[in-house]
């Protein structure tokens, strides 16, 4: 597995000392078969009076920090060293019954997938439904992976990426109307679109990086967002409509949820005079450690000298 070093620094600045309420931090990558943490640290300044870790309903690692002093600056510095194994699209295996759309999830899976199939945004004119059905073959059944892949690539190709560091995700109707948005907006649009077709989908918050110098990525320097769709045979599969990535190559999962508000990297409150907050800075850096050079192959040893002959 490639080894990565990840640094995520968030700094809140105020023009006079303020008090801090409890803060909720979700920056620790999830551990799985394709992600393994080697080292992880979270430094907070001013130091919290209490810091505890919990798992939320989705199994995400959440740190809860409480403070007892005022300050003009609040810093969260997360550092991680981890192994990350890319899963390529060719490794997505699909059960025979689900290779083509439409299909129905098995009776064993359906009870646990229902909440991830439910629509979350009001769409009385079924605009999202109409857009999603453009990816279906009209005369025959549609290959499942082909449908999801083409939707991912179409968002990348036809929409304009507009960074927006603050604020939540806009509605999928707004994204379709303006044809632009952030990675969060693209993820919400794709989730609603595939849910309209009956797929189970979830929102993913994490990081994106370039595995090689030749692979550019949109959304670096900050947290990133994409989609997971449940496909029988492979389970939850990553789709990143911002970068047209299928699989997890260059994607580090931190939080998984049904909706973006459940996967905020950092949230909390402060108390002070109105207008005290003057800014927030976020810096994310991910480096791929060079793989160690393999030891040179040893040549065959020279033949041992023959024993001297006793000539008489």
mmCIF file of C-alpha atoms in Angstrom:
data_model
loop_
_atom_site.group_PDB
_atom_site.id
_atom_site.type_symbol
_atom_site.label_atom_id
_atom_site.label_comp_id
_atom_site.label_asym_id
_atom_site.label_seq_id
_atom_site.Cartn_x
_atom_site.Cartn_y
_atom_site.Cartn_z
ATOM 1 C CA UNK A 1 0.000 0.000 0.000
ATOM 2 C CA UNK A 2 1.214 3.552 -0.696
ATOM 3 C CA UNK A 3 1.967 5.517 2.490
ATOM 4 C CA UNK A 4 0.580 9.048 2.856
ATOM 5 C CA UNK A 5 1.225 11.863 5.309
ATOM 6 C CA UNK A 6 -1.764 14.148 5.825
ATOM 7 C CA UNK A 7 -1.894 17.514 7.589
ATOM 8 C CA UNK A 8 -5.158 19.390 8.183
ATOM 9 C CA UNK A 9 -4.882 22.751 9.963
ATOM 10 C CA UNK A 10 -7.924 24.908 10.786
ATOM 11 C CA UNK A 11 -7.511 28.286 12.486
ATOM 12 C CA UNK A 12 -10.365 30.524 13.727
ATOM 13 C CA UNK A 13 -9.386 34.147 14.454
ATOM 14 C CA UNK A 14 -11.149 36.792 16.595
ATOM 15 C CA UNK A 15 -10.368 40.467 17.255
ATOM 16 C CA UNK A 16 -10.863 40.038 21.011
ATOM 17 C CA UNK A 17 -10.947 37.071 23.411
ATOM 18 C CA UNK A 18 -14.074 34.915 23.119
ATOM 19 C CA UNK A 19 -15.333 31.847 24.968
ATOM 20 C CA UNK A 20 -15.738 28.518 23.186
ATOM 21 C CA UNK A 21 -18.525 25.996 23.454
ATOM 22 C CA UNK A 22 -18.159 22.305 22.709
ATOM 23 C CA UNK A 23 -16.605 21.568 19.307
ATOM 24 C CA UNK A 24 -17.177 18.445 17.228
ATOM 25 C CA UNK A 25 -14.227 17.342 15.087
ATOM 26 C CA UNK A 26 -14.396 14.744 12.290
ATOM 27 C CA UNK A 27 -10.971 14.636 10.634
ATOM 28 C CA UNK A 28 -9.680 11.159 11.522
ATOM 29 C CA UNK A 29 -9.776 8.846 8.447
ATOM 30 C CA UNK A 30 -11.867 5.707 8.774
ATOM 31 C CA UNK A 31 -9.940 2.443 8.994
ATOM 32 C CA UNK A 32 -10.875 -0.314 6.571
ATOM 33 C CA UNK A 33 -9.359 -2.879 4.213
ATOM 34 C CA UNK A 34 -8.136 -0.058 1.955
ATOM 35 C CA UNK A 35 -7.177 2.475 4.653
ATOM 36 C CA UNK A 36 -4.913 1.746 7.637
ATOM 37 C CA UNK A 37 -3.711 4.369 10.098
ATOM 38 C CA UNK A 38 -0.083 4.172 11.183
ATOM 39 C CA UNK A 39 0.002 7.334 13.314
ATOM 40 C CA UNK A 40 -2.636 9.961 14.135
ATOM 41 C CA UNK A 41 -2.583 13.037 16.343
ATOM 42 C CA UNK A 42 -4.904 15.960 17.040
ATOM 43 C CA UNK A 43 -3.417 19.075 18.662
ATOM 44 C CA UNK A 44 -5.775 21.859 19.814
ATOM 45 C CA UNK A 45 -4.754 25.330 21.002
ATOM 46 C CA UNK A 46 -5.903 26.514 23.485
ATOM 47 C CA UNK A 47 -5.853 23.058 24.981
ATOM 48 C CA UNK A 48 -9.342 21.777 25.797
ATOM 49 C CA UNK A 49 -10.254 21.013 29.380
ATOM 50 C CA UNK A 50 -11.725 17.738 28.119
ATOM 51 C CA UNK A 51 -11.253 15.791 24.868
ATOM 52 C CA UNK A 52 -13.031 12.515 24.248
ATOM 53 C CA UNK A 53 -13.585 10.293 21.231
ATOM 54 C CA UNK A 54 -16.879 8.664 20.274
ATOM 55 C CA UNK A 55 -18.319 6.790 17.291
ATOM 56 C CA UNK A 56 -21.456 8.221 15.730
ATOM 57 C CA UNK A 57 -24.360 6.232 14.309
ATOM 58 C CA UNK A 58 -22.437 5.656 11.049
ATOM 59 C CA UNK A 59 -19.251 4.465 12.783
ATOM 60 C CA UNK A 60 -17.329 7.704 12.137
ATOM 61 C CA UNK A 61 -14.660 8.727 14.657
ATOM 62 C CA UNK A 62 -15.705 12.002 16.322
ATOM 63 C CA UNK A 63 -13.670 14.047 18.808
ATOM 64 C CA UNK A 64 -15.580 16.233 21.283
ATOM 65 C CA UNK A 65 -13.629 19.112 22.833
ATOM 66 C CA UNK A 66 -14.706 21.367 25.735
ATOM 67 C CA UNK A 67 -12.898 24.549 26.745
ATOM 68 C CA UNK A 68 -12.594 26.639 29.926
ATOM 69 C CA UNK A 69 -10.663 29.701 28.734
ATOM 70 C CA UNK A 70 -11.038 32.583 26.327
ATOM 71 C CA UNK A 71 -8.701 33.272 23.412
ATOM 72 C CA UNK A 72 -8.360 35.290 20.213
ATOM 73 C CA UNK A 73 -7.444 32.218 18.180
ATOM 74 C CA UNK A 74 -8.552 28.579 18.081
ATOM 75 C CA UNK A 75 -6.376 26.063 16.237
ATOM 76 C CA UNK A 76 -7.072 22.436 15.274
ATOM 77 C CA UNK A 77 -4.039 20.621 13.861
ATOM 78 C CA UNK A 78 -4.643 17.036 12.675
ATOM 79 C CA UNK A 79 -1.717 14.955 11.439
ATOM 80 C CA UNK A 80 -2.011 11.443 10.058
ATOM 81 C CA UNK A 81 0.318 8.886 8.536
ATOM 82 C CA UNK A 82 -1.522 6.062 6.828
ATOM 83 C CA UNK A 83 -1.540 3.337 4.195
ATOM 84 C CA UNK A 84 -3.993 3.785 1.340
ATOM 85 C CA UNK A 85 -4.699 1.071 -1.219
ATOM 86 C CA UNK A 86 -6.314 2.168 -4.494
ATOM 87 C CA UNK A 87 -9.369 0.227 -5.667
ATOM 88 C CA UNK A 88 -9.690 0.551 -9.434
ATOM 89 C CA UNK A 89 -12.971 0.389 -11.405
ATOM 90 C CA UNK A 90 -11.923 -2.952 -12.895
ATOM 91 C CA UNK A 91 -12.203 -4.488 -9.422
ATOM 92 C CA UNK A 92 -15.893 -3.593 -9.057
ATOM 93 C CA UNK A 93 -17.691 -6.938 -9.180
ATOM 94 C CA UNK A 94 -21.474 -7.102 -9.504
ATOM 95 C CA UNK A 95 -23.880 -9.920 -8.760
ATOM 96 C CA UNK A 96 -25.534 -11.335 -11.878
ATOM 97 C CA UNK A 97 -28.993 -10.097 -10.913
ATOM 98 C CA UNK A 98 -27.716 -6.507 -10.512
ATOM 99 C CA UNK A 99 -25.460 -6.202 -13.559
ATOM 100 C CA UNK A 100 -28.213 -4.395 -15.476
ATOM 101 C CA UNK A 101 -30.659 -1.748 -14.313
ATOM 102 C CA UNK A 102 -33.385 -1.950 -13.140
ATOM 103 C CA UNK A 103 -32.911 -4.482 -10.341
ATOM 104 C CA UNK A 104 -34.116 -4.850 -6.753
ATOM 105 C CA UNK A 105 -31.859 -5.149 -3.723
ATOM 106 C CA UNK A 106 -32.040 -8.467 -1.912
ATOM 107 C CA UNK A 107 -34.484 -8.934 0.954
ATOM 108 C CA UNK A 108 -31.496 -9.303 3.319
ATOM 109 C CA UNK A 109 -29.987 -5.930 2.348
ATOM 110 C CA UNK A 110 -33.108 -3.851 1.816
ATOM 111 C CA UNK A 111 -34.043 -3.175 5.498
ATOM 112 C CA UNK A 112 -30.608 -1.642 6.144
ATOM 113 C CA UNK A 113 -30.513 0.311 2.884
ATOM 114 C CA UNK A 114 -33.958 1.929 3.027
ATOM 115 C CA UNK A 115 -32.888 5.170 4.735
ATOM 116 C CA UNK A 116 -30.121 5.581 2.141
ATOM 117 C CA UNK A 117 -32.666 5.254 -0.684
ATOM 118 C CA UNK A 118 -35.086 7.854 0.709
ATOM 119 C CA UNK A 119 -35.079 11.217 -1.069
ATOM 120 C CA UNK A 120 -34.052 14.195 1.076
ATOM 121 C CA UNK A 121 -34.886 17.183 -1.159
ATOM 122 C CA UNK A 122 -38.273 18.438 -2.309
ATOM 123 C CA UNK A 123 -38.694 18.065 -6.090
ATOM 124 C CA UNK A 124 -42.404 18.498 -6.930
ATOM 125 C CA UNK A 125 -41.806 18.758 -10.679
ATOM 126 C CA UNK A 126 -39.441 15.757 -10.679
ATOM 127 C CA UNK A 127 -36.673 17.734 -12.333
ATOM 128 C CA UNK A 128 -33.950 15.564 -10.764
ATOM 129 C CA UNK A 129 -35.815 12.407 -11.811
ATOM 130 C CA UNK A 130 -35.992 13.607 -15.402
ATOM 131 C CA UNK A 131 -32.276 14.448 -15.435
ATOM 132 C CA UNK A 132 -31.340 11.052 -13.941
ATOM 133 C CA UNK A 133 -33.328 9.140 -16.576
ATOM 134 C CA UNK A 134 -31.251 10.606 -19.389
ATOM 135 C CA UNK A 135 -28.642 7.976 -18.439
ATOM 136 C CA UNK A 136 -30.961 5.027 -19.097
ATOM 137 C CA UNK A 137 -31.002 3.144 -22.370
ATOM 138 C CA UNK A 138 -34.484 3.475 -23.843
ATOM 139 C CA UNK A 139 -34.558 0.288 -25.884
ATOM 140 C CA UNK A 140 -32.859 -2.169 -23.560
ATOM 141 C CA UNK A 141 -31.668 -2.693 -19.992
ATOM 142 C CA UNK A 142 -28.863 -0.373 -18.871
ATOM 143 C CA UNK A 143 -25.561 -1.733 -17.483
ATOM 144 C CA UNK A 144 -25.522 -0.714 -13.806
ATOM 145 C CA UNK A 145 -21.870 0.302 -13.580
ATOM 146 C CA UNK A 146 -22.060 2.050 -16.947
ATOM 147 C CA UNK A 147 -25.043 4.118 -15.787
ATOM 148 C CA UNK A 148 -23.279 5.271 -12.596
ATOM 149 C CA UNK A 149 -20.004 5.888 -14.409
ATOM 150 C CA UNK A 150 -21.625 8.028 -17.107
ATOM 151 C CA UNK A 151 -23.513 10.106 -14.547
ATOM 152 C CA UNK A 152 -20.263 10.721 -12.652
ATOM 153 C CA UNK A 153 -18.419 11.776 -15.787
ATOM 154 C CA UNK A 154 -21.275 13.943 -17.068
ATOM 155 C CA UNK A 155 -21.298 16.088 -13.920
ATOM 156 C CA UNK A 156 -17.557 16.571 -14.259
ATOM 157 C CA UNK A 157 -17.877 17.399 -17.974
ATOM 158 C CA UNK A 158 -21.003 19.592 -18.058
ATOM 159 C CA UNK A 159 -20.874 21.500 -14.744
ATOM 160 C CA UNK A 160 -18.522 24.281 -13.602
ATOM 161 C CA UNK A 161 -16.685 23.801 -10.314
ATOM 162 C CA UNK A 162 -16.931 26.927 -8.112
ATOM 163 C CA UNK A 163 -15.090 26.778 -4.746
ATOM 164 C CA UNK A 164 -17.137 27.902 -1.739
ATOM 165 C CA UNK A 165 -15.224 27.296 1.520
ATOM 166 C CA UNK A 166 -18.086 28.211 3.838
ATOM 167 C CA UNK A 167 -21.736 27.255 3.931
ATOM 168 C CA UNK A 168 -23.563 23.995 3.357
ATOM 169 C CA UNK A 169 -24.552 22.305 0.137
ATOM 170 C CA UNK A 170 -27.034 23.940 -2.199
ATOM 171 C CA UNK A 171 -30.123 22.077 -3.347
ATOM 172 C CA UNK A 172 -29.831 19.721 -6.334
ATOM 173 C CA UNK A 173 -32.394 21.854 -8.175
ATOM 174 C CA UNK A 174 -30.125 24.891 -7.799
ATOM 175 C CA UNK A 175 -27.135 22.904 -9.053
ATOM 176 C CA UNK A 176 -29.075 21.757 -12.114
ATOM 177 C CA UNK A 177 -30.349 25.283 -12.776
ATOM 178 C CA UNK A 178 -26.971 27.047 -12.540
ATOM 179 C CA UNK A 179 -24.844 24.153 -13.821
ATOM 180 C CA UNK A 180 -22.205 24.991 -11.246
ATOM 181 C CA UNK A 181 -21.299 24.223 -7.656
ATOM 182 C CA UNK A 182 -18.817 22.783 -5.203
ATOM 183 C CA UNK A 183 -17.886 19.165 -4.578
ATOM 184 C CA UNK A 184 -20.598 19.090 -1.876
ATOM 185 C CA UNK A 185 -23.189 20.332 -4.350
ATOM 186 C CA UNK A 186 -22.170 17.749 -6.946
ATOM 187 C CA UNK A 187 -22.339 14.972 -4.361
ATOM 188 C CA UNK A 188 -25.824 16.000 -3.217
ATOM 189 C CA UNK A 189 -27.052 16.169 -6.810
ATOM 190 C CA UNK A 190 -25.724 12.717 -7.654
ATOM 191 C CA UNK A 191 -27.083 11.208 -4.437
ATOM 192 C CA UNK A 192 -30.572 12.515 -5.150
ATOM 193 C CA UNK A 193 -30.342 11.423 -8.799
ATOM 194 C CA UNK A 194 -29.357 7.819 -8.076
ATOM 195 C CA UNK A 195 -31.863 7.623 -5.211
ATOM 196 C CA UNK A 196 -34.570 8.641 -7.687
ATOM 197 C CA UNK A 197 -33.617 5.496 -9.613
ATOM 198 C CA UNK A 198 -33.814 3.324 -6.489
ATOM 199 C CA UNK A 199 -30.114 3.110 -5.585
ATOM 200 C CA UNK A 200 -28.869 3.377 -2.010
ATOM 201 C CA UNK A 201 -26.380 6.251 -1.777
ATOM 202 C CA UNK A 202 -24.484 8.079 0.958
ATOM 203 C CA UNK A 203 -22.495 11.289 1.306
ATOM 204 C CA UNK A 204 -18.751 11.001 1.945
ATOM 205 C CA UNK A 205 -16.500 13.674 3.431
ATOM 206 C CA UNK A 206 -12.743 13.286 3.268
ATOM 207 C CA UNK A 207 -9.694 14.294 1.289
ATOM 208 C CA UNK A 208 -8.561 14.081 -2.329
ATOM 209 C CA UNK A 209 -4.953 13.837 -3.508
ATOM 210 C CA UNK A 210 -2.997 13.133 -6.695
ATOM 211 C CA UNK A 211 -1.447 9.645 -6.556
ATOM 212 C CA UNK A 212 1.085 10.701 -9.218
ATOM 213 C CA UNK A 213 2.320 13.991 -10.658
ATOM 214 C CA UNK A 214 0.372 13.260 -13.839
ATOM 215 C CA UNK A 215 -3.022 12.978 -12.116
ATOM 216 C CA UNK A 216 -4.536 16.379 -11.334
ATOM 217 C CA UNK A 217 -7.354 16.601 -8.806
ATOM 218 C CA UNK A 218 -9.960 19.292 -8.161
ATOM 219 C CA UNK A 219 -10.769 20.033 -4.533
ATOM 220 C CA UNK A 220 -7.322 19.709 -2.953
ATOM 221 C CA UNK A 221 -6.183 22.109 -0.243
ATOM 222 C CA UNK A 222 -9.420 21.626 1.690
ATOM 223 C CA UNK A 223 -11.786 18.825 2.598
ATOM 224 C CA UNK A 224 -13.542 17.050 -0.265
ATOM 225 C CA UNK A 225 -16.902 15.344 -0.806
ATOM 226 C CA UNK A 226 -18.170 12.549 -3.030
ATOM 227 C CA UNK A 227 -20.704 9.688 -3.169
ATOM 228 C CA UNK A 228 -20.934 6.010 -2.207
ATOM 229 C CA UNK A 229 -23.458 3.785 -3.960
ATOM 230 C CA UNK A 230 -24.322 0.285 -2.792
ATOM 231 C CA UNK A 231 -23.763 -2.242 -5.594
ATOM 232 C CA UNK A 232 -24.534 -5.918 -4.865
ATOM 233 C CA UNK A 233 -21.327 -7.899 -5.205
ATOM 234 C CA UNK A 234 -18.957 -5.078 -4.203
ATOM 235 C CA UNK A 235 -20.907 -3.253 -1.512
ATOM 236 C CA UNK A 236 -20.308 0.482 -1.162
ATOM 237 C CA UNK A 237 -18.426 1.851 -4.183
ATOM 238 C CA UNK A 238 -16.968 5.375 -4.469
ATOM 239 C CA UNK A 239 -18.019 7.816 -7.193
ATOM 240 C CA UNK A 240 -16.495 11.319 -7.274
ATOM 241 C CA UNK A 241 -18.399 13.535 -9.754
ATOM 242 C CA UNK A 242 -16.005 16.449 -9.200
ATOM 243 C CA UNK A 243 -13.047 14.511 -10.601
ATOM 244 C CA UNK A 244 -14.863 11.718 -12.488
ATOM 245 C CA UNK A 245 -13.261 9.088 -10.239
ATOM 246 C CA UNK A 246 -14.791 5.621 -9.986
ATOM 247 C CA UNK A 247 -13.250 3.654 -7.131
ATOM 248 C CA UNK A 248 -11.170 5.170 -4.351
ATOM 249 C CA UNK A 249 -7.992 6.145 -6.206
ATOM 250 C CA UNK A 250 -6.906 9.444 -4.653
ATOM 251 C CA UNK A 251 -9.834 9.532 -2.186
ATOM 252 C CA UNK A 252 -9.437 9.241 1.600
ATOM 253 C CA UNK A 253 -12.674 8.595 3.520
ATOM 254 C CA UNK A 254 -13.194 10.388 6.834
ATOM 255 C CA UNK A 255 -16.959 10.503 7.399
ATOM 256 C CA UNK A 256 -19.916 8.709 5.812
ATOM 257 C CA UNK A 257 -23.500 9.900 6.305
ATOM 258 C CA UNK A 258 -26.926 10.109 4.700
ATOM 259 C CA UNK A 259 -26.707 13.907 4.411
ATOM 260 C CA UNK A 260 -23.898 16.504 4.402
ATOM 261 C CA UNK A 261 -24.885 18.112 7.712
ATOM 262 C CA UNK A 262 -24.088 14.792 9.441
ATOM 263 C CA UNK A 263 -20.496 14.823 8.137
ATOM 264 C CA UNK A 264 -19.203 18.318 8.950
ATOM 265 C CA UNK A 265 -15.414 18.183 9.500
ATOM 266 C CA UNK A 266 -15.574 20.790 12.279
ATOM 267 C CA UNK A 267 -18.459 22.456 14.093
ATOM 268 C CA UNK A 268 -18.889 24.336 17.346
ATOM 269 C CA UNK A 269 -19.913 27.592 18.979
ATOM 270 C CA UNK A 270 -18.276 30.659 20.485
ATOM 271 C CA UNK A 271 -19.550 33.438 22.778
ATOM 272 C CA UNK A 272 -18.444 37.057 22.607
ATOM 273 C CA UNK A 273 -19.295 40.480 21.256
ATOM 274 C CA UNK A 274 -20.981 40.522 17.809
ATOM 275 C CA UNK A 275 -18.467 40.964 15.043
ATOM 276 C CA UNK A 276 -15.612 39.398 16.995
ATOM 277 C CA UNK A 277 -15.002 36.692 14.402
ATOM 278 C CA UNK A 278 -12.623 37.972 11.723
ATOM 279 C CA UNK A 279 -11.797 34.882 9.708
ATOM 280 C CA UNK A 280 -11.053 31.195 9.297
ATOM 281 C CA UNK A 281 -8.147 29.572 7.465
ATOM 282 C CA UNK A 282 -8.032 25.929 6.363
ATOM 283 C CA UNK A 283 -4.913 24.244 5.011
ATOM 284 C CA UNK A 284 -4.804 20.611 3.901
ATOM 285 C CA UNK A 285 -1.615 19.011 2.653
ATOM 286 C CA UNK A 286 -1.200 15.392 1.537
ATOM 287 C CA UNK A 287 2.126 13.895 0.491
ATOM 288 C CA UNK A 288 2.755 10.465 -0.981
ATOM 289 C CA UNK A 289 5.875 8.976 0.548
ATOM 290 C CA UNK A 290 8.300 7.527 -1.996
ATOM 291 C CA UNK A 291 8.286 3.772 -1.972
ATOM 292 C CA UNK A 292 11.554 2.263 -0.689
ATOM 293 C CA UNK A 293 13.869 0.986 -3.359
ATOM 294 C CA UNK A 294 13.961 -2.762 -3.508
ATOM 295 C CA UNK A 295 17.287 -4.377 -2.755
ATOM 296 C CA UNK A 296 19.309 -5.222 -5.876
ATOM 297 C CA UNK A 297 19.125 -8.826 -6.913
ATOM 298 C CA UNK A 298 22.156 -10.806 -5.881
ATOM 299 C CA UNK A 299 24.092 -12.521 -8.646
ATOM 300 C CA UNK A 300 24.825 -16.183 -8.355
ATOM 301 C CA UNK A 301 27.862 -16.780 -6.126
ATOM 302 C CA UNK A 302 31.015 -17.959 -7.881
ATOM 303 C CA UNK A 303 31.543 -21.701 -7.754
ATOM 304 C CA UNK A 304 33.520 -22.932 -4.766
ATOM 305 C CA UNK A 305 37.078 -23.993 -5.581
ATOM 306 C CA UNK A 306 37.482 -27.711 -5.934
ATOM 307 C CA UNK A 307 39.304 -29.587 -3.248
ATOM 308 C CA UNK A 308 43.043 -30.142 -3.999
ATOM 309 C CA UNK A 309 43.843 -33.513 -5.499
ATOM 310 C CA UNK A 310 46.302 -35.779 -3.695
ATOM 311 C CA UNK A 311 48.624 -36.802 -6.502
ATOM 312 C CA UNK A 312 50.905 -39.716 -5.723
#
